[in-house]
Amino acid sequence: MRTIAISNNKGGVGKTTSTVNIAAALQILGYKVLVIDIDHQAQSSYHLGIDPNKVKYSVYDVMSGEVEYKSIIVDRNGLFVLPANTSLRNIEFLPVPAKEFLLREALEGLDGYDYVLIDCPPSLGVLTLNALSFSNEVIIPLQVQFLPFHGMYNLFEALDMVKKRLNRHIQVCGIIGTMFNAKKDINREVLEETERRLPGKLFTTLIREHTALQEAPSWGKTIFEYKPDSLGAKDYMNLAKEIVARKTNQ
Ligand SMILES: Nc1ncnc2c1ncn2[C@@H]1O[C@H](COP(=O)(O)OP(=O)(O)OP(=O)(O)O)[C@@H](O)[C@H]1O
Ligand SMILES: [Mg+2]
C-alpha cells in the first residue's frame, strides 16, 4: 500500500485537482484507491460529488475517535473516499496531546488499498502534519510561476522537520508542474530552475492549463467522467502511470 500526501502550503496550486484526478486515473489502471480529504474546505469531497454539508461524520470524527474510519468510507463507484467537512477546523482545539499523530493512530490497520492519497490544506498546520505523519510519500504540485516556486522552500524545511521528529519514512515522490502553458516563458524558466535545484524530482508529465479541469468539479466529476478525451484526462493518466513507475525505496 502506498500512502501519498498531496501537499503544498501555497494555496491554489492544483492539490485538489491533482488528488482527485490521479486517484481516478489509478482506479482506471486497476488499482484500489482511497482518497482522504483532510482539508476543511472539503474541496476534493465536493469535486467527487459528495456534498460536505451533508457529511455527518468526516475524517474529523475519525481523528477525534468518535467513529471508526471503516464506517464512514464512501464507495463512489469503486473509488473510495474518506470525506471532509468544516468540523476539521476544530482539530486544533481538541484537548489531546500529540495531535500530529491522530490520523495515523485512527487509521492503524488500514489495509486493502493499493494507493491512499491525501488532499492537504494550503498550510503547514496540524492537519497537514497529520497527513505527513501518516504518509510514506509526498507529491508536491507546483504551479509553474515565480512566487509558488519560492514558497516551496518552507515546505522542504517542514519536510525535514517531519522526517526528524514525526515520520522518518517520508520521502518526496515527486513534483508536479501544474497549469503549464508553453506560451509563457516564465513556466519554462521555473521548470528549468526546479530541475537545477531539485534534480530528478519533477515528473516528466506536465499538467497543462485546461478549462475542463476547472469545470469538472462543479459537476462532481473527475476529468475522466467529465471529458475523458480532454488534454486534462490525457495529462493526469500519463502522470498516474509515472507515479506507478516511480516507486520510492521504502
Ligand atoms: N491544469 C489546470 N488548468 C486550469 N485550471 C486548473 C488546473 N489545475 C487546477 N486548476 C484550477 O485552479 C484552481 C486551484 O486548483 P486546486 O483547487 O486544485 O488547488 P489547491 O492547491 O487544491 O487549492 P487550495 O490550496 O485552496 O486547496 C481551481 O479553480 C482549479 O479548477
Ligand atoms: Mg485544495
mmCIF file of C-alpha atoms and ligand atoms in Angstrom:
data_model
loop_
_atom_site.group_PDB
_atom_site.id
_atom_site.type_symbol
_atom_site.label_atom_id
_atom_site.label_comp_id
_atom_site.label_asym_id
_atom_site.label_seq_id
_atom_site.Cartn_x
_atom_site.Cartn_y
_atom_site.Cartn_z
ATOM 1 C CA MET A 1 0.000 0.000 0.000
ATOM 2 C CA ARG A 2 1.434 3.383 -0.986
ATOM 3 C CA THR A 3 0.340 6.309 1.159
ATOM 4 C CA ILE A 4 0.850 9.679 -0.505
ATOM 5 C CA ALA A 5 0.132 13.181 0.806
ATOM 6 C CA ILE A 6 -0.513 15.764 -1.925
ATOM 7 C CA SER A 7 0.826 18.861 -0.269
ATOM 8 C CA ASN A 8 1.981 22.414 -0.794
ATOM 9 C CA ASN A 9 1.493 25.189 1.746
ATOM 10 C CA LYS A 10 0.776 27.588 -1.123
ATOM 11 C CA GLY A 11 -2.920 27.823 -1.971
ATOM 12 C CA GLY A 12 -4.469 27.201 -5.371
ATOM 13 C CA VAL A 13 -1.585 25.269 -6.929
ATOM 14 C CA GLY A 14 -3.578 22.207 -8.004
ATOM 15 C CA LYS A 15 -3.503 19.941 -4.931
ATOM 16 C CA THR A 16 -7.185 19.038 -5.064
ATOM 17 C CA THR A 17 -7.366 18.776 -8.854
ATOM 18 C CA SER A 18 -4.333 16.501 -8.787
ATOM 19 C CA THR A 19 -5.520 14.328 -5.883
ATOM 20 C CA VAL A 20 -8.913 13.650 -7.450
ATOM 21 C CA ASN A 21 -7.700 13.056 -10.984
ATOM 22 C CA ILE A 22 -4.637 10.992 -10.087
ATOM 23 C CA ALA A 23 -6.928 8.853 -7.910
ATOM 24 C CA ALA A 24 -9.378 8.416 -10.803
ATOM 25 C CA ALA A 25 -6.570 7.550 -13.216
ATOM 26 C CA LEU A 26 -5.157 4.972 -10.782
ATOM 27 C CA GLN A 27 -8.622 3.439 -10.452
ATOM 28 C CA ILE A 28 -8.873 3.175 -14.255
ATOM 29 C CA LEU A 29 -5.463 1.487 -14.247
ATOM 30 C CA GLY A 30 -6.968 -1.172 -11.983
ATOM 31 C CA TYR A 31 -5.804 -0.071 -8.547
ATOM 32 C CA LYS A 32 -7.915 0.171 -5.429
ATOM 33 C CA VAL A 33 -7.685 3.776 -4.257
ATOM 34 C CA LEU A 34 -8.746 5.668 -1.145
ATOM 35 C CA VAL A 35 -8.876 9.471 -1.182
ATOM 36 C CA ILE A 36 -8.678 11.151 2.215
ATOM 37 C CA ASP A 37 -9.832 14.750 2.260
ATOM 38 C CA ILE A 38 -8.114 16.407 5.206
ATOM 39 C CA ASP A 39 -8.865 19.978 4.143
ATOM 40 C CA HIS A 40 -11.681 21.726 6.000
ATOM 41 C CA GLN A 41 -12.578 23.412 2.682
ATOM 42 C CA ALA A 42 -13.647 19.852 1.669
ATOM 43 C CA GLN A 43 -12.871 20.557 -1.967
ATOM 44 C CA SER A 44 -11.929 17.055 -3.012
ATOM 45 C CA SER A 45 -15.104 15.690 -1.401
ATOM 46 C CA TYR A 46 -17.065 18.283 -3.369
ATOM 47 C CA HIS A 47 -15.101 17.512 -6.553
ATOM 48 C CA LEU A 48 -16.085 13.864 -6.152
ATOM 49 C CA GLY A 49 -19.766 14.746 -5.870
ATOM 50 C CA ILE A 50 -20.022 14.490 -2.086
ATOM 51 C CA ASP A 51 -21.790 17.482 -0.547
ATOM 52 C CA PRO A 52 -19.746 18.416 2.557
ATOM 53 C CA ASN A 53 -22.858 19.994 4.106
ATOM 54 C CA LYS A 54 -24.485 16.564 4.121
ATOM 55 C CA VAL A 55 -21.471 14.738 5.522
ATOM 56 C CA LYS A 56 -22.485 13.797 9.043
ATOM 57 C CA TYR A 57 -19.221 12.149 10.023
ATOM 58 C CA SER A 58 -15.991 13.256 8.403
ATOM 59 C CA VAL A 59 -12.310 12.493 8.811
ATOM 60 C CA TYR A 60 -12.536 14.852 11.805
ATOM 61 C CA ASP A 61 -14.718 12.362 13.675
ATOM 62 C CA VAL A 62 -12.273 9.591 12.771
ATOM 63 C CA MET A 63 -9.367 11.627 14.107
ATOM 64 C CA SER A 64 -11.180 12.598 17.269
ATOM 65 C CA GLY A 65 -12.064 8.946 17.932
ATOM 66 C CA GLU A 66 -15.802 9.470 17.523
ATOM 67 C CA VAL A 67 -16.259 6.904 14.732
ATOM 68 C CA GLU A 68 -14.251 4.157 13.046
ATOM 69 C CA TYR A 69 -12.890 5.026 9.615
ATOM 70 C CA LYS A 70 -14.413 1.885 8.091
ATOM 71 C CA SER A 71 -17.924 3.002 8.903
ATOM 72 C CA ILE A 72 -17.741 6.287 7.010
ATOM 73 C CA ILE A 73 -15.777 5.493 3.856
ATOM 74 C CA VAL A 74 -17.876 6.378 0.813
ATOM 75 C CA ASP A 75 -17.751 3.903 -2.072
ATOM 76 C CA ARG A 76 -18.012 6.095 -5.134
ATOM 77 C CA ASN A 77 -18.282 3.576 -7.973
ATOM 78 C CA GLY A 78 -15.195 1.779 -6.765
ATOM 79 C CA LEU A 79 -13.252 4.912 -5.810
ATOM 80 C CA PHE A 80 -13.217 5.173 -2.037
ATOM 81 C CA VAL A 81 -13.389 8.471 -0.157
ATOM 82 C CA LEU A 82 -12.945 9.488 3.451
ATOM 83 C CA PRO A 83 -14.745 12.829 3.241
ATOM 84 C CA ALA A 84 -14.163 16.152 4.956
ATOM 85 C CA ASN A 85 -16.431 18.807 6.348
ATOM 86 C CA THR A 86 -15.864 22.092 8.102
ATOM 87 C CA SER A 87 -15.584 20.461 11.533
ATOM 88 C CA LEU A 88 -11.954 19.697 10.617
ATOM 89 C CA ARG A 89 -11.219 23.252 11.741
ATOM 90 C CA ASN A 90 -11.813 22.051 15.308
ATOM 91 C CA ILE A 91 -8.862 19.680 15.375
ATOM 92 C CA GLU A 92 -6.720 22.482 16.773
ATOM 93 C CA PHE A 93 -8.991 22.755 19.789
ATOM 94 C CA LEU A 94 -9.128 19.075 20.681
ATOM 95 C CA PRO A 95 -7.766 18.788 24.213
ATOM 96 C CA VAL A 96 -5.335 15.951 23.465
ATOM 97 C CA PRO A 97 -1.520 15.835 23.241
ATOM 98 C CA ALA A 98 0.491 14.879 20.130
ATOM 99 C CA LYS A 99 -2.222 15.960 17.736
ATOM 100 C CA GLU A 100 0.084 15.359 14.752
ATOM 101 C CA PHE A 101 -0.477 11.615 15.121
ATOM 102 C CA LEU A 102 -4.282 11.492 15.343
ATOM 103 C CA LEU A 103 -4.772 10.365 11.759
ATOM 104 C CA ARG A 104 -2.010 7.760 11.908
ATOM 105 C CA GLU A 105 -3.452 6.310 15.110
ATOM 106 C CA ALA A 106 -7.028 6.334 13.848
ATOM 107 C CA LEU A 107 -6.043 4.579 10.608
ATOM 108 C CA GLU A 108 -3.923 1.912 12.229
ATOM 109 C CA GLY A 109 -4.653 -1.368 10.498
ATOM 110 C CA LEU A 110 -5.860 0.336 7.306
ATOM 111 C CA ASP A 111 -5.289 -2.234 4.621
ATOM 112 C CA GLY A 112 -6.545 -3.493 1.291
ATOM 113 C CA TYR A 113 -5.872 -0.384 -0.780
ATOM 114 C CA ASP A 114 -3.118 -0.044 -3.355
ATOM 115 C CA TYR A 115 -2.993 3.741 -3.042
ATOM 116 C CA VAL A 116 -4.097 6.168 -0.342
ATOM 117 C CA LEU A 117 -3.971 9.797 -1.498
ATOM 118 C CA ILE A 118 -4.473 12.649 0.960
ATOM 119 C CA ASP A 119 -5.559 16.088 -0.205
ATOM 120 C CA CYS A 120 -3.933 18.573 2.199
ATOM 121 C CA PRO A 121 -4.994 22.118 3.059
ATOM 122 C CA PRO A 122 -2.845 25.094 1.983
ATOM 123 C CA SER A 123 -0.898 25.413 5.218
ATOM 124 C CA LEU A 124 1.698 23.635 7.295
ATOM 125 C CA GLY A 125 -0.654 23.415 10.255
ATOM 126 C CA VAL A 126 -1.785 20.444 12.270
ATOM 127 C CA LEU A 127 -3.928 18.910 9.504
ATOM 128 C CA THR A 128 -1.053 18.826 7.032
ATOM 129 C CA LEU A 129 1.264 17.484 9.746
ATOM 130 C CA ASN A 130 -1.242 14.671 10.344
ATOM 131 C CA ALA A 131 -1.157 13.813 6.638
ATOM 132 C CA LEU A 132 2.651 13.893 6.588
ATOM 133 C CA SER A 133 2.936 11.799 9.753
ATOM 134 C CA PHE A 134 0.733 9.123 8.214
ATOM 135 C CA SER A 135 2.148 9.059 4.668
ATOM 136 C CA ASN A 136 5.243 7.408 3.309
ATOM 137 C CA GLU A 137 5.442 9.739 0.343
ATOM 138 C CA VAL A 138 4.610 13.281 -0.591
ATOM 139 C CA ILE A 139 3.775 14.681 -4.016
ATOM 140 C CA ILE A 140 4.102 18.438 -4.431
ATOM 141 C CA PRO A 141 2.036 20.234 -7.056
ATOM 142 C CA LEU A 142 3.910 23.317 -8.221
ATOM 143 C CA GLN A 143 2.115 25.964 -10.230
ATOM 144 C CA VAL A 144 4.928 26.822 -12.579
ATOM 145 C CA GLN A 145 5.156 30.504 -11.754
ATOM 146 C CA PHE A 146 7.677 32.571 -9.871
ATOM 147 C CA LEU A 147 6.047 33.010 -6.464
ATOM 148 C CA PRO A 148 4.894 29.469 -5.696
ATOM 149 C CA PHE A 149 8.374 28.238 -6.503
ATOM 150 C CA HIS A 150 9.889 30.369 -3.763
ATOM 151 C CA GLY A 151 7.206 29.362 -1.254
ATOM 152 C CA MET A 152 8.177 25.761 -1.765
ATOM 153 C CA TYR A 153 11.271 26.221 0.396
ATOM 154 C CA ASN A 154 9.115 26.431 3.536
ATOM 155 C CA LEU A 155 7.619 23.116 2.570
ATOM 156 C CA PHE A 156 11.022 21.465 2.218
ATOM 157 C CA GLU A 157 12.057 22.819 5.617
ATOM 158 C CA ALA A 158 8.844 21.441 7.099
ATOM 159 C CA LEU A 159 9.507 18.078 5.457
ATOM 160 C CA ASP A 160 12.961 17.959 7.059
ATOM 161 C CA MET A 161 11.338 18.631 10.433
ATOM 162 C CA VAL A 162 8.706 15.953 9.805
ATOM 163 C CA LYS A 163 11.407 13.468 8.867
ATOM 164 C CA LYS A 164 13.387 14.198 12.033
ATOM 165 C CA ARG A 165 10.533 14.402 14.506
ATOM 166 C CA LEU A 166 7.347 12.802 13.209
ATOM 167 C CA ASN A 167 7.934 10.309 10.419
ATOM 168 C CA ARG A 168 11.367 9.124 9.363
ATOM 169 C CA HIS A 169 9.869 7.172 6.421
ATOM 170 C CA ILE A 170 8.580 10.156 4.478
ATOM 171 C CA GLN A 171 10.104 10.758 1.066
ATOM 172 C CA VAL A 172 9.349 13.128 -1.769
ATOM 173 C CA CYS A 173 7.900 11.024 -4.583
ATOM 174 C CA GLY A 174 7.924 13.955 -6.996
ATOM 175 C CA ILE A 175 6.945 17.457 -8.002
ATOM 176 C CA ILE A 176 4.127 18.037 -10.490
ATOM 177 C CA GLY A 177 4.372 21.099 -12.731
ATOM 178 C CA THR A 178 0.749 22.296 -12.889
ATOM 179 C CA MET A 179 -1.180 24.801 -15.002
ATOM 180 C CA PHE A 180 1.585 24.686 -17.585
ATOM 181 C CA ASN A 181 1.289 26.994 -20.551
ATOM 182 C CA ALA A 182 4.020 26.564 -23.156
ATOM 183 C CA LYS A 183 3.429 30.123 -24.413
ATOM 184 C CA LYS A 184 4.596 31.635 -21.136
ATOM 185 C CA ASP A 185 8.382 31.894 -20.820
ATOM 186 C CA ILE A 186 8.184 32.014 -17.029
ATOM 187 C CA ASN A 187 6.751 28.470 -16.994
ATOM 188 C CA ARG A 188 9.819 27.054 -18.718
ATOM 189 C CA GLU A 189 12.158 29.101 -16.534
ATOM 190 C CA VAL A 190 10.563 27.784 -13.326
ATOM 191 C CA LEU A 191 10.779 24.214 -14.609
ATOM 192 C CA GLU A 192 14.456 24.604 -15.508
ATOM 193 C CA GLU A 193 15.213 26.179 -12.131
ATOM 194 C CA THR A 194 13.328 23.395 -10.296
ATOM 195 C CA GLU A 195 15.288 20.759 -12.167
ATOM 196 C CA ARG A 196 18.541 22.565 -11.367
ATOM 197 C CA ARG A 197 17.841 22.885 -7.631
ATOM 198 C CA LEU A 198 15.980 19.609 -7.088
ATOM 199 C CA PRO A 199 17.327 17.298 -9.781
ATOM 200 C CA GLY A 200 15.174 14.331 -10.726
ATOM 201 C CA LYS A 201 12.155 15.379 -8.663
ATOM 202 C CA LEU A 202 9.960 16.833 -11.412
ATOM 203 C CA PHE A 203 7.650 14.392 -13.118
ATOM 204 C CA THR A 204 8.182 14.391 -16.872
ATOM 205 C CA THR A 205 4.429 14.784 -17.394
ATOM 206 C CA LEU A 206 3.308 18.387 -17.046
ATOM 207 C CA ILE A 207 -0.314 19.206 -16.311
ATOM 208 C CA ARG A 208 -1.313 21.765 -18.891
ATOM 209 C CA GLU A 209 -3.660 24.669 -18.274
ATOM 210 C CA HIS A 210 -7.005 23.313 -19.387
ATOM 211 C CA THR A 211 -10.511 24.677 -18.844
ATOM 212 C CA ALA A 212 -12.191 21.276 -18.489
ATOM 213 C CA LEU A 213 -10.132 20.671 -15.342
ATOM 214 C CA GLN A 214 -11.732 23.797 -13.878
ATOM 215 C CA GLU A 215 -15.230 22.815 -14.945
ATOM 216 C CA ALA A 216 -15.282 19.185 -13.779
ATOM 217 C CA PRO A 217 -15.569 19.932 -10.001
ATOM 218 C CA SER A 218 -18.856 21.788 -10.312
ATOM 219 C CA TRP A 219 -20.355 18.633 -11.866
ATOM 220 C CA GLY A 220 -18.971 16.491 -9.060
ATOM 221 C CA LYS A 221 -16.989 14.571 -11.647
ATOM 222 C CA THR A 222 -13.403 13.592 -12.242
ATOM 223 C CA ILE A 223 -11.916 14.681 -15.558
ATOM 224 C CA PHE A 224 -12.277 11.084 -16.809
ATOM 225 C CA GLU A 225 -16.030 11.214 -16.191
ATOM 226 C CA TYR A 226 -16.476 14.779 -17.404
ATOM 227 C CA LYS A 227 -14.288 14.848 -20.519
ATOM 228 C CA PRO A 228 -12.405 11.588 -20.961
ATOM 229 C CA ASP A 229 -10.807 12.673 -24.248
ATOM 230 C CA SER A 230 -9.546 16.022 -22.980
ATOM 231 C CA LEU A 231 -5.953 17.166 -22.583
ATOM 232 C CA GLY A 232 -6.523 17.154 -18.824
ATOM 233 C CA ALA A 233 -7.508 13.473 -18.831
ATOM 234 C CA LYS A 234 -4.525 12.623 -21.002
ATOM 235 C CA ASP A 235 -2.102 14.507 -18.739
ATOM 236 C CA TYR A 236 -3.413 13.007 -15.497
ATOM 237 C CA MET A 237 -3.346 9.489 -16.965
ATOM 238 C CA ASN A 238 0.277 9.910 -18.046
ATOM 239 C CA LEU A 239 1.145 11.324 -14.637
ATOM 240 C CA ALA A 240 -0.535 8.418 -12.825
ATOM 241 C CA LYS A 241 1.494 5.945 -14.900
ATOM 242 C CA GLU A 242 4.656 7.814 -13.946
ATOM 243 C CA ILE A 243 3.692 7.699 -10.259
ATOM 244 C CA VAL A 244 3.151 3.946 -10.501
ATOM 245 C CA ALA A 245 6.578 3.560 -12.096
ATOM 246 C CA ARG A 246 8.317 5.893 -9.632
ATOM 247 C CA LYS A 247 8.332 3.761 -6.547
ATOM 248 C CA THR A 248 10.341 5.279 -3.741
ATOM 249 C CA ASN A 249 12.532 2.753 -1.937
ATOM 250 C CA GLN A 250 10.665 2.017 1.252
HETATM 251 N N1 LIG B 1 -4.355 22.356 -15.073
HETATM 252 C C1 LIG B 1 -5.269 23.281 -14.760
HETATM 253 N N2 LIG B 1 -5.765 24.091 -15.715
HETATM 254 C C2 LIG B 1 -6.678 25.042 -15.415
HETATM 255 N N3 LIG B 1 -7.148 25.253 -14.184
HETATM 256 C C3 LIG B 1 -6.696 24.480 -13.187
HETATM 257 C C4 LIG B 1 -5.743 23.447 -13.405
HETATM 258 N N4 LIG B 1 -5.473 22.840 -12.227
HETATM 259 C C5 LIG B 1 -6.232 23.463 -11.310
HETATM 260 N N5 LIG B 1 -6.964 24.437 -11.869
HETATM 261 C C6 LIG B 1 -7.888 25.355 -11.199
HETATM 262 O O1 LIG B 1 -7.130 26.188 -10.320
HETATM 263 C C7 LIG B 1 -7.818 26.389 -9.083
HETATM 264 C C8 LIG B 1 -6.969 25.845 -7.939
HETATM 265 O O2 LIG B 1 -6.810 24.441 -8.096
HETATM 266 P P1 LIG B 1 -6.990 23.452 -6.862
HETATM 267 O O3 LIG B 1 -8.252 23.713 -6.147
HETATM 268 O O4 LIG B 1 -6.751 22.080 -7.370
HETATM 269 O O5 LIG B 1 -5.751 23.929 -5.985
HETATM 270 P P2 LIG B 1 -5.440 23.627 -4.454
HETATM 271 O O6 LIG B 1 -3.961 23.657 -4.338
HETATM 272 O O7 LIG B 1 -6.134 22.391 -4.031
HETATM 273 O O8 LIG B 1 -6.114 24.876 -3.728
HETATM 274 P P3 LIG B 1 -6.248 25.080 -2.130
HETATM 275 O O9 LIG B 1 -4.890 25.473 -1.681
HETATM 276 O O10 LIG B 1 -7.274 26.167 -1.978
HETATM 277 O O11 LIG B 1 -6.699 23.773 -1.549
HETATM 278 C C9 LIG B 1 -9.151 25.676 -9.239
HETATM 279 O O12 LIG B 1 -10.103 26.590 -9.682
HETATM 280 C C10 LIG B 1 -8.885 24.632 -10.311
HETATM 281 O O13 LIG B 1 -10.051 24.271 -11.026
HETATM 282 MG MG MG B 2 -7.430 22.088 -2.387
#
